Amino acid sequence: MNFITFTENNLRDFTYNVFKKMGCSDEHAVLATDVLVRSDLRGIDSHGVARLSGYVRLWEKKRINATPNIKIIHETPTTATVDGDAGLGLVVAPFAMKIAIEKAEKYGSGWVSVKNSNHFGIAGYHALMAVEQDMIGISMTNASPLVAPTYSSERLLGTNPMCYAFPAGKYPPVIIDMATAAAANGKLEIAQRANKSIPDGWVQDKNGESSINPNELKNGGSLLPLGSDKDHGSHKGYGLGATVDILSAVLSGANYGPWVPPFVAFLEPSANPVGEGLGHFLGAMRVDGFRPKEDFKNHLDNWVERFKSAETVDPEKKVIIPGEPEHEFETERKISGIPIIDVVVKDLNELAEKLGIKSLS
């Protein structure tokens, strides 16, 4: 597996040009680019520029609207429902989070459910928007049905990520950003490109038997919920995934469960949808709605220090604070550049040729 390193600006210019070719406005192209490149900077390579071709293919199939009229369709002082007009989730979710933040500024908290959207990138990006305003951010989305509930062999849920982000004082924010499946689908894609097997407990074959084949989903298999099986707590992962699905879609009017449209363009959406597009759920809470924000930050710093000083089984390893690896990646990659696997670079350059834009170099 070989990597080619690019500067942040190089990737931003390329990605912006792709979104402009799709017909996005300057504002939307800049924002969508920021979501993807920030993912690569933070080391979440499966959700960065590697996803570009997927968005383009959905746009070509007219399943993504490059010029959406994103609007509020239902509202109370602290809540809202947003219709994304089939726009890029990379644009729709930040629109919704801004509403949540504005409501939180005025009333202490804000909650926005979204329908008629698409894949929104990493959940952490949107939750961090609230952290930048000294708020607690919450972000989640449902996704293509790839996960089987506990005891089932049928795909009914997506990887359905959720993120909670908390502002600290002298330390980076504490960010819990995770899929509610045993593994994100992007990790299977990385293993496929590298021609490597995956850990036991990530997927099952179409008969419900555990498998280490990263291509199992193509053969009718399914991802497993967080916990892998009942004995190891898969019912808890199933419950978390169900929570995301209900808040993101049943609440907003988006498609839920097996009706969520697939991210891949070669699979058609359900002929009998129960809602519109896929859904997100965004929330913001003012810290000073509970206690003075500096008190909270000081105590969260203390929390971080205590957990970092915890005794470990292996003295060579330390307890990792949620969000710490991503912060370290971002600090390093802003200086040394962003490594992209050669297979992805080839795919992006083929995309550039098709769209008539400058290739990555």
C-alpha positions as CSV (number, residue, x, y, z in Angstrom):
1,M,0.0,0.0,0.0
2,N,1.6,3.3,-1.1
3,F,0.7,6.8,-0.1
4,I,1.3,10.1,-1.9
5,T,1.4,13.2,0.3
6,F,-0.4,16.4,-0.6
7,T,-0.5,19.8,1.0
8,E,-3.8,20.9,2.6
9,N,-4.1,23.7,0.1
10,N,-3.6,21.3,-2.8
11,L,-6.4,19.1,-1.6
12,R,-8.7,22.1,-0.9
13,D,-8.1,23.5,-4.4
14,F,-8.8,20.2,-6.1
15,T,-11.9,19.5,-4.0
16,Y,-13.3,23.0,-4.5
17,N,-13.0,22.6,-8.3
18,V,-14.9,19.3,-8.2
19,F,-17.8,20.8,-6.3
20,K,-17.8,23.9,-8.6
21,K,-18.0,21.5,-11.6
22,M,-21.1,19.9,-9.9
23,G,-22.7,23.4,-10.0
24,C,-22.3,24.3,-6.3
25,S,-22.1,28.0,-5.4
26,D,-18.8,29.4,-4.2
27,E,-20.1,29.4,-0.6
28,H,-21.3,25.8,-0.8
29,A,-18.2,24.5,-2.6
30,V,-15.9,26.1,0.1
31,L,-18.0,24.6,2.9
32,A,-18.2,21.1,1.4
33,T,-14.5,21.2,0.7
34,D,-13.8,22.2,4.3
35,V,-15.8,19.3,5.7
36,L,-14.0,16.7,3.6
37,V,-10.4,18.1,4.0
38,R,-10.9,18.5,7.7
39,S,-11.7,14.8,7.8
40,D,-8.4,14.0,6.1
41,L,-6.5,16.4,8.3
42,R,-8.0,14.6,11.4
43,G,-6.9,11.2,10.1
44,I,-10.4,10.0,9.2
45,D,-9.3,9.2,5.7
46,S,-12.4,7.1,4.9
47,H,-14.6,10.2,5.0
48,G,-12.4,12.7,3.3
49,V,-11.6,13.3,-0.4
50,A,-11.8,9.6,-1.0
51,R,-15.6,10.2,-0.9
52,L,-15.5,12.7,-3.8
53,S,-16.3,10.3,-6.6
54,G,-19.3,9.0,-4.6
55,Y,-20.8,12.4,-4.4
56,V,-20.2,13.1,-8.1
57,R,-21.9,9.8,-9.0
58,L,-24.9,10.6,-6.9
59,W,-25.1,14.1,-8.5
60,E,-24.9,12.5,-12.0
61,K,-27.8,10.3,-11.0
62,K,-29.7,13.4,-9.9
63,R,-29.9,12.2,-6.4
64,I,-27.9,15.2,-5.1
65,N,-29.1,18.8,-5.8
66,A,-26.1,21.1,-6.2
67,T,-28.2,24.2,-5.8
68,P,-30.6,23.3,-2.9
69,N,-33.1,25.6,-1.3
70,I,-32.4,24.6,2.3
71,K,-35.2,25.8,4.6
72,I,-36.9,25.5,8.0
73,I,-40.3,23.8,7.6
74,H,-41.3,23.5,11.3
75,E,-40.1,25.5,14.3
76,T,-40.5,26.3,17.9
77,P,-38.2,28.6,20.0
78,T,-35.7,25.8,20.7
79,T,-36.4,23.3,18.0
80,A,-36.6,23.1,14.2
81,T,-37.0,20.7,11.3
82,V,-35.0,21.5,8.2
83,D,-35.7,20.3,4.6
84,G,-32.3,19.9,2.8
85,D,-33.9,19.8,-0.7
86,A,-31.7,16.8,-1.6
87,G,-28.5,18.9,-1.1
88,L,-25.1,17.8,-0.1
89,G,-25.2,16.7,3.6
90,L,-21.8,18.5,3.8
91,V,-23.7,21.8,3.3
92,V,-27.1,20.9,4.8
93,A,-25.8,19.7,8.2
94,P,-23.8,22.9,8.9
95,F,-26.9,25.0,8.0
96,A,-28.9,23.1,10.6
97,M,-26.1,23.3,13.2
98,K,-26.0,27.1,12.8
99,I,-29.7,27.2,13.6
100,A,-29.2,25.0,16.7
101,I,-26.4,27.4,17.8
102,E,-28.5,30.5,17.3
103,K,-31.3,29.0,19.3
104,A,-28.9,27.9,22.0
105,E,-27.5,31.5,22.2
106,K,-31.0,32.8,22.9
107,Y,-32.6,30.0,24.9
108,G,-29.8,27.9,26.2
109,S,-30.2,25.0,23.8
110,G,-31.2,24.3,20.3
111,W,-32.2,21.1,18.5
112,V,-32.6,20.6,14.8
113,S,-33.8,17.4,12.9
114,V,-33.1,17.2,9.2
115,K,-34.8,15.4,6.3
116,N,-34.2,15.2,2.5
117,S,-30.4,15.3,2.9
118,N,-27.4,13.2,1.9
119,H,-24.1,11.9,3.5
120,F,-22.8,14.6,5.8
121,G,-19.2,13.6,6.2
122,I,-17.7,13.2,9.7
123,A,-20.1,13.9,12.6
124,G,-17.3,15.6,14.5
125,Y,-17.2,18.5,12.0
126,H,-20.7,19.6,12.9
127,A,-20.4,19.1,16.6
128,L,-17.2,21.1,16.7
129,M,-19.1,24.1,15.3
130,A,-20.9,24.4,18.7
131,V,-17.6,23.9,20.6
132,E,-16.2,26.9,18.8
133,Q,-18.9,28.9,20.5
134,D,-18.2,27.5,24.0
135,M,-21.2,25.1,23.6
136,I,-21.6,21.4,23.8
137,G,-22.3,20.0,20.3
138,I,-24.2,16.9,19.4
139,S,-24.4,15.5,15.8
140,M,-25.7,12.3,14.4
141,T,-27.0,10.9,11.1
142,N,-28.6,7.8,9.8
143,A,-27.0,6.1,6.8
144,S,-27.4,3.3,4.2
145,P,-28.7,0.1,5.7
146,L,-25.7,-2.2,6.2
147,V,-26.1,-3.3,9.8
148,A,-28.2,-6.2,11.0
149,P,-29.9,-5.9,14.4
150,T,-29.0,-8.3,17.1
151,Y,-30.1,-11.9,16.2
152,S,-30.9,-10.8,12.6
153,S,-29.2,-11.4,9.2
154,E,-31.2,-8.6,7.5
155,R,-29.7,-5.1,7.0
156,L,-32.0,-2.7,8.7
157,L,-29.7,0.1,10.1
158,G,-26.8,2.2,8.9
159,T,-23.5,2.6,10.7
160,N,-25.4,5.6,12.2
161,P,-22.6,7.7,13.7
162,M,-23.1,10.0,16.7
163,C,-20.8,12.6,18.1
164,Y,-20.7,14.5,21.4
165,A,-18.2,17.4,21.7
166,F,-17.2,19.3,24.8
167,P,-15.1,22.5,25.1
168,A,-12.1,22.2,27.4
169,G,-9.8,25.0,28.7
170,K,-6.1,24.4,28.1
171,Y,-6.7,21.0,26.4
172,P,-8.3,20.2,23.0
173,P,-12.0,19.5,23.1
174,V,-13.2,16.1,24.2
175,I,-14.9,14.6,21.2
176,I,-16.7,11.2,21.2
177,D,-17.3,10.6,17.5
178,M,-18.2,7.0,16.7
179,A,-20.2,4.7,14.5
180,T,-22.8,2.6,16.3
181,A,-21.8,-0.4,14.2
182,A,-18.8,-2.6,15.2
183,A,-16.9,-0.8,12.5
184,A,-17.6,2.0,10.0
185,N,-18.0,0.9,6.4
186,G,-15.1,3.1,5.4
187,K,-12.8,0.8,7.4
188,L,-13.9,-2.1,5.2
189,E,-13.2,0.0,2.1
190,I,-9.7,0.7,3.4
191,A,-9.1,-3.0,4.0
192,Q,-10.4,-3.8,0.5
193,R,-8.0,-1.3,-1.1
194,A,-5.1,-2.8,1.0
195,N,-6.2,-6.3,0.2
196,K,-6.2,-7.2,3.9
197,S,-8.6,-9.2,6.1
198,I,-10.6,-7.5,8.9
199,P,-10.9,-8.3,12.6
200,D,-13.4,-11.0,13.6
201,G,-16.6,-9.4,14.9
202,W,-17.0,-6.6,12.3
203,V,-19.2,-8.4,9.8
204,Q,-21.3,-11.5,9.2
205,D,-22.0,-13.4,6.0
206,K,-25.5,-13.7,4.5
207,N,-26.1,-16.7,6.8
208,G,-25.2,-14.9,9.9
209,E,-21.8,-16.5,10.4
210,S,-18.9,-14.3,11.4
211,S,-16.4,-13.4,8.6
212,I,-13.1,-11.6,8.2
213,N,-13.6,-10.9,4.5
214,P,-13.8,-7.2,3.9
215,N,-15.9,-7.9,0.7
216,E,-18.6,-9.7,2.6
217,L,-21.2,-6.9,2.2
218,K,-20.9,-7.4,-1.6
219,N,-21.8,-11.0,-1.1
220,G,-25.0,-10.3,0.8
221,G,-23.5,-10.1,4.3
222,S,-24.0,-7.3,6.9
223,L,-22.1,-5.2,9.4
224,L,-22.6,-6.1,13.0
225,P,-23.8,-3.6,15.7
226,L,-21.2,-2.2,18.2
227,G,-20.5,-5.2,20.5
228,S,-20.6,-7.7,17.6
229,D,-22.9,-10.3,19.2
230,K,-25.3,-10.5,22.1
231,D,-22.8,-12.0,24.5
232,H,-20.5,-9.0,23.9
233,G,-23.2,-6.3,24.1
234,S,-24.4,-6.0,20.5
235,H,-27.9,-5.1,21.8
236,K,-26.4,-1.9,23.1
237,G,-24.9,-1.0,19.8
238,Y,-28.2,-1.9,18.2
239,G,-30.0,0.4,20.6
240,L,-27.6,3.3,19.9
241,G,-28.1,2.8,16.2
242,A,-31.8,2.8,16.6
243,T,-31.7,6.0,18.7
244,V,-29.8,7.8,15.9
245,D,-32.3,6.5,13.3
246,I,-35.3,7.7,15.2
247,L,-33.9,11.1,16.1
248,S,-32.5,11.7,12.6
249,A,-35.3,10.4,10.5
250,V,-38.5,9.2,12.2
251,L,-38.5,12.6,13.9
252,S,-37.8,14.7,10.8
253,G,-39.6,12.9,8.0
254,A,-36.5,11.4,6.4
255,N,-36.3,7.7,5.3
256,Y,-35.4,5.3,8.2
257,G,-34.3,1.7,8.6
258,P,-34.1,-0.3,5.3
259,W,-35.6,2.7,3.3
260,V,-32.6,4.9,3.7
261,P,-31.2,5.6,0.2
262,P,-27.8,3.9,-0.5
263,F,-24.7,6.1,-0.8
264,V,-23.5,4.1,-3.8
265,A,-25.0,5.4,-7.0
266,F,-25.3,1.9,-8.7
267,L,-28.0,0.9,-6.2
268,E,-31.4,2.5,-6.6
269,P,-33.3,4.0,-3.6
270,S,-36.4,2.2,-2.4
271,A,-39.3,2.3,-4.8
272,N,-41.6,2.8,-1.8
273,P,-39.9,5.4,0.4
274,V,-41.3,6.2,3.8
275,G,-39.7,9.7,3.9
276,E,-37.4,12.1,2.0
277,G,-33.7,11.5,1.7
278,L,-31.7,10.6,4.7
279,G,-31.8,12.5,8.1
280,H,-29.5,14.2,10.6
281,F,-30.0,15.4,14.2
282,L,-28.0,18.4,15.5
283,G,-27.9,19.9,18.9
284,A,-26.1,22.7,20.8
285,M,-26.2,23.5,24.5
286,R,-24.7,26.5,26.2
287,V,-22.3,25.4,29.0
288,D,-23.2,28.5,31.0
289,G,-26.8,27.3,31.0
290,F,-25.6,24.8,33.6
291,R,-22.6,26.5,35.3
292,P,-20.1,29.2,34.6
293,K,-18.3,28.1,31.4
294,E,-14.8,28.7,32.9
295,D,-15.7,26.4,35.9
296,F,-16.8,23.7,33.4
297,K,-13.6,24.1,31.3
298,N,-11.4,24.0,34.4
299,H,-13.1,20.8,35.6
300,L,-13.0,19.2,32.2
301,D,-9.2,20.0,32.1
302,N,-9.0,18.2,35.5
303,W,-11.0,15.3,34.1
304,V,-8.6,15.0,31.2
305,E,-5.5,15.1,33.5
306,R,-6.9,12.5,35.8
307,F,-7.8,10.1,33.0
308,K,-4.4,10.7,31.3
309,S,-2.6,9.7,34.6
310,A,-4.6,6.5,35.0
311,E,-2.6,3.4,35.7
312,T,-2.5,1.1,32.6
313,V,-2.0,-2.6,32.2
314,D,0.8,-2.0,29.7
315,P,3.2,0.8,30.9
316,E,4.0,1.5,27.3
317,K,0.4,2.6,26.7
318,K,-1.5,5.5,28.1
319,V,-5.2,6.2,28.3
320,I,-6.4,8.0,25.2
321,I,-8.8,11.0,25.6
322,P,-11.6,10.9,23.1
323,G,-10.7,13.2,20.2
324,E,-7.0,13.2,21.1
325,P,-5.7,11.1,18.2
326,E,-7.6,13.2,15.7
327,H,-6.2,16.4,17.2
328,E,-2.7,15.0,16.9
329,F,-3.3,14.0,13.3
330,E,-4.5,17.5,12.5
331,T,-1.6,19.2,14.2
332,E,0.9,17.0,12.3
333,R,-0.8,17.0,8.9
334,K,-1.1,20.7,8.8
335,I,2.7,20.8,8.8
336,S,3.8,17.6,7.0
337,G,0.9,17.2,4.6
338,I,-1.9,14.7,4.1
339,P,-1.1,11.2,2.8
340,I,-3.6,9.7,0.3
341,I,-3.5,6.1,-0.7
342,D,-2.4,5.7,-4.4
343,V,-5.6,3.9,-5.3
344,V,-7.6,6.9,-4.2
345,V,-5.2,9.3,-6.0
346,K,-5.7,7.3,-9.2
347,D,-9.5,7.5,-8.7
348,L,-9.4,11.2,-8.1
349,N,-7.3,11.9,-11.2
350,E,-9.7,9.9,-13.3
351,L,-12.5,12.0,-11.9
352,A,-10.5,15.1,-12.7
353,E,-10.1,14.0,-16.3
354,K,-13.8,13.3,-16.6
355,L,-14.7,16.7,-15.2
356,G,-12.1,18.6,-17.1
357,I,-10.2,20.0,-14.1
358,K,-6.6,20.0,-13.1
359,S,-5.4,16.6,-11.6
360,L,-3.8,16.1,-8.2
361,S,-0.1,16.4,-8.4
